[in-house]
Amino acid sequence: MAVTVEIKNGDETVNYGDVDGREYRYEIGEHNGTLSIYSKEAGGRLVRDPVPEVVYGPGAWHSVTGDPRTRADAPKSKAYSA
């Protein structure tokens, strides 16, 4: 699903659409209110320790819609045996 960010200054919205085999997820910083947008392959998972495509400060954005980043987006853990 695409992620849409409404910018605080009023009339502007920014869309991160699912195109070219990419999907977008968002994450809101728990303690500081920053909004991070991540990109991943469609149907895939985020890479380990992903770097956001863009980060909005808490004073820059008003609302966000789309798919949040969840555990389902995390890379699969590797099982090791002894």
PDB file of C-alpha atoms in Angstrom:
ATOM      1  CA  MET A   1       0.000   0.000   0.000  1.00  0.00           C
ATOM      2  CA  ALA A   2       1.167   3.516  -0.681  1.00  0.00           C
ATOM      3  CA  VAL A   3       2.056   5.868   2.154  1.00  0.00           C
ATOM      4  CA  THR A   4       0.655   9.414   2.114  1.00  0.00           C
ATOM      5  CA  VAL A   5       2.040  12.161   4.357  1.00  0.00           C
ATOM      6  CA  GLU A   6       0.145  15.396   4.997  1.00  0.00           C
ATOM      7  CA  ILE A   7       2.578  18.234   5.620  1.00  0.00           C
ATOM      8  CA  LYS A   8       1.810  20.616   8.494  1.00  0.00           C
ATOM      9  CA  ASN A   9       1.903  23.828   6.459  1.00  0.00           C
ATOM     10  CA  GLY A  10      -1.566  22.989   5.205  1.00  0.00           C
ATOM     11  CA  ASP A  11      -2.184  22.134   1.597  1.00  0.00           C
ATOM     12  CA  GLU A  12       0.724  19.872   0.713  1.00  0.00           C
ATOM     13  CA  THR A  13       0.661  16.077   0.673  1.00  0.00           C
ATOM     14  CA  VAL A  14       3.475  13.750  -0.332  1.00  0.00           C
ATOM     15  CA  ASN A  15       2.736  10.298  -1.768  1.00  0.00           C
ATOM     16  CA  TYR A  16       5.105   7.358  -1.726  1.00  0.00           C
ATOM     17  CA  GLY A  17       3.343   5.086  -4.218  1.00  0.00           C
ATOM     18  CA  ASP A  18       3.913   1.411  -4.712  1.00  0.00           C
ATOM     19  CA  VAL A  19       5.625   1.506  -8.116  1.00  0.00           C
ATOM     20  CA  ASP A  20       8.474  -0.268  -9.883  1.00  0.00           C
ATOM     21  CA  GLY A  21       8.193  -3.306  -7.617  1.00  0.00           C
ATOM     22  CA  ARG A  22       8.642  -1.258  -4.413  1.00  0.00           C
ATOM     23  CA  GLU A  23       6.357  -0.934  -1.382  1.00  0.00           C
ATOM     24  CA  TYR A  24       6.526   1.679   1.354  1.00  0.00           C
ATOM     25  CA  ARG A  25       6.056   1.473   5.115  1.00  0.00           C
ATOM     26  CA  TYR A  26       6.105   4.181   7.760  1.00  0.00           C
ATOM     27  CA  GLU A  27       7.225   4.286  11.381  1.00  0.00           C
ATOM     28  CA  ILE A  28       6.600   6.987  13.977  1.00  0.00           C
ATOM     29  CA  GLY A  29       9.384   7.535  16.506  1.00  0.00           C
ATOM     30  CA  GLU A  30       8.060   6.434  19.880  1.00  0.00           C
ATOM     31  CA  HIS A  31       9.801   9.124  21.915  1.00  0.00           C
ATOM     32  CA  ASN A  32      10.412  11.969  19.491  1.00  0.00           C
ATOM     33  CA  GLY A  33       7.525  11.929  16.996  1.00  0.00           C
ATOM     34  CA  THR A  34       9.690  11.685  13.873  1.00  0.00           C
ATOM     35  CA  LEU A  35       8.128  10.002  10.849  1.00  0.00           C
ATOM     36  CA  SER A  36      10.359   7.617   8.885  1.00  0.00           C
ATOM     37  CA  ILE A  37       9.459   6.214   5.457  1.00  0.00           C
ATOM     38  CA  TYR A  38      10.995   2.885   4.399  1.00  0.00           C
ATOM     39  CA  SER A  39      11.078   1.196   0.989  1.00  0.00           C
ATOM     40  CA  LYS A  40      11.201  -2.547   0.300  1.00  0.00           C
ATOM     41  CA  GLU A  41      10.701  -4.956  -2.571  1.00  0.00           C
ATOM     42  CA  ALA A  42       7.040  -5.733  -3.209  1.00  0.00           C
ATOM     43  CA  GLY A  43       6.082  -8.809  -1.201  1.00  0.00           C
ATOM     44  CA  GLY A  44       9.514  -8.869   0.417  1.00  0.00           C
ATOM     45  CA  ARG A  45      10.950  -7.843   3.744  1.00  0.00           C
ATOM     46  CA  LEU A  46      13.033  -4.889   4.869  1.00  0.00           C
ATOM     47  CA  VAL A  47      16.781  -5.431   5.068  1.00  0.00           C
ATOM     48  CA  ARG A  48      18.390  -5.811   8.487  1.00  0.00           C
ATOM     49  CA  ASP A  49      18.911  -2.347  10.057  1.00  0.00           C
ATOM     50  CA  PRO A  50      17.121  -0.495   7.242  1.00  0.00           C
ATOM     51  CA  VAL A  51      17.907   3.125   6.479  1.00  0.00           C
ATOM     52  CA  PRO A  52      14.793   5.266   5.926  1.00  0.00           C
ATOM     53  CA  GLU A  53      14.204   6.808   2.498  1.00  0.00           C
ATOM     54  CA  VAL A  54      13.173  10.030   4.251  1.00  0.00           C
ATOM     55  CA  VAL A  55      12.635  11.272   7.825  1.00  0.00           C
ATOM     56  CA  TYR A  56      10.219  14.065   8.777  1.00  0.00           C
ATOM     57  CA  GLY A  57      10.713  15.922  12.050  1.00  0.00           C
ATOM     58  CA  PRO A  58       7.779  16.085  14.487  1.00  0.00           C
ATOM     59  CA  GLY A  59       7.028  19.672  13.477  1.00  0.00           C
ATOM     60  CA  ALA A  60       6.932  18.896   9.755  1.00  0.00           C
ATOM     61  CA  TRP A  61       4.083  16.437   9.358  1.00  0.00           C
ATOM     62  CA  HIS A  62       0.416  16.434  10.345  1.00  0.00           C
ATOM     63  CA  SER A  63      -0.940  12.990   9.447  1.00  0.00           C
ATOM     64  CA  VAL A  64       0.064   9.786   7.692  1.00  0.00           C
ATOM     65  CA  THR A  65      -1.947   6.999   6.048  1.00  0.00           C
ATOM     66  CA  GLY A  66      -0.820   3.689   4.616  1.00  0.00           C
ATOM     67  CA  ASP A  67       0.894   0.613   6.003  1.00  0.00           C
ATOM     68  CA  PRO A  68       2.978   0.974   9.159  1.00  0.00           C
ATOM     69  CA  ARG A  69       6.228  -0.936   9.563  1.00  0.00           C
ATOM     70  CA  THR A  70       5.498  -4.182  11.434  1.00  0.00           C
ATOM     71  CA  ARG A  71       7.277  -7.367  12.503  1.00  0.00           C
ATOM     72  CA  ALA A  72       6.102  -8.963   9.254  1.00  0.00           C
ATOM     73  CA  ASP A  73       8.437  -6.540   7.406  1.00  0.00           C
ATOM     74  CA  ALA A  74      11.490  -7.583   9.437  1.00  0.00           C
ATOM     75  CA  PRO A  75      14.036  -9.919   7.861  1.00  0.00           C
ATOM     76  CA  LYS A  76      13.722 -13.574   8.797  1.00  0.00           C
ATOM     77  CA  SER A  77      16.096 -14.572  11.539  1.00  0.00           C
ATOM     78  CA  LYS A  78      18.630 -17.244  10.740  1.00  0.00           C
ATOM     79  CA  ALA A  79      18.446 -20.383  12.818  1.00  0.00           C
ATOM     80  CA  TYR A  80      21.778 -21.703  13.990  1.00  0.00           C
ATOM     81  CA  SER A  81      22.396 -25.121  15.418  1.00  0.00           C
ATOM     82  CA  ALA A  82      25.264 -26.219  17.602  1.00  0.00           C
TER      83      ALA A  82
END
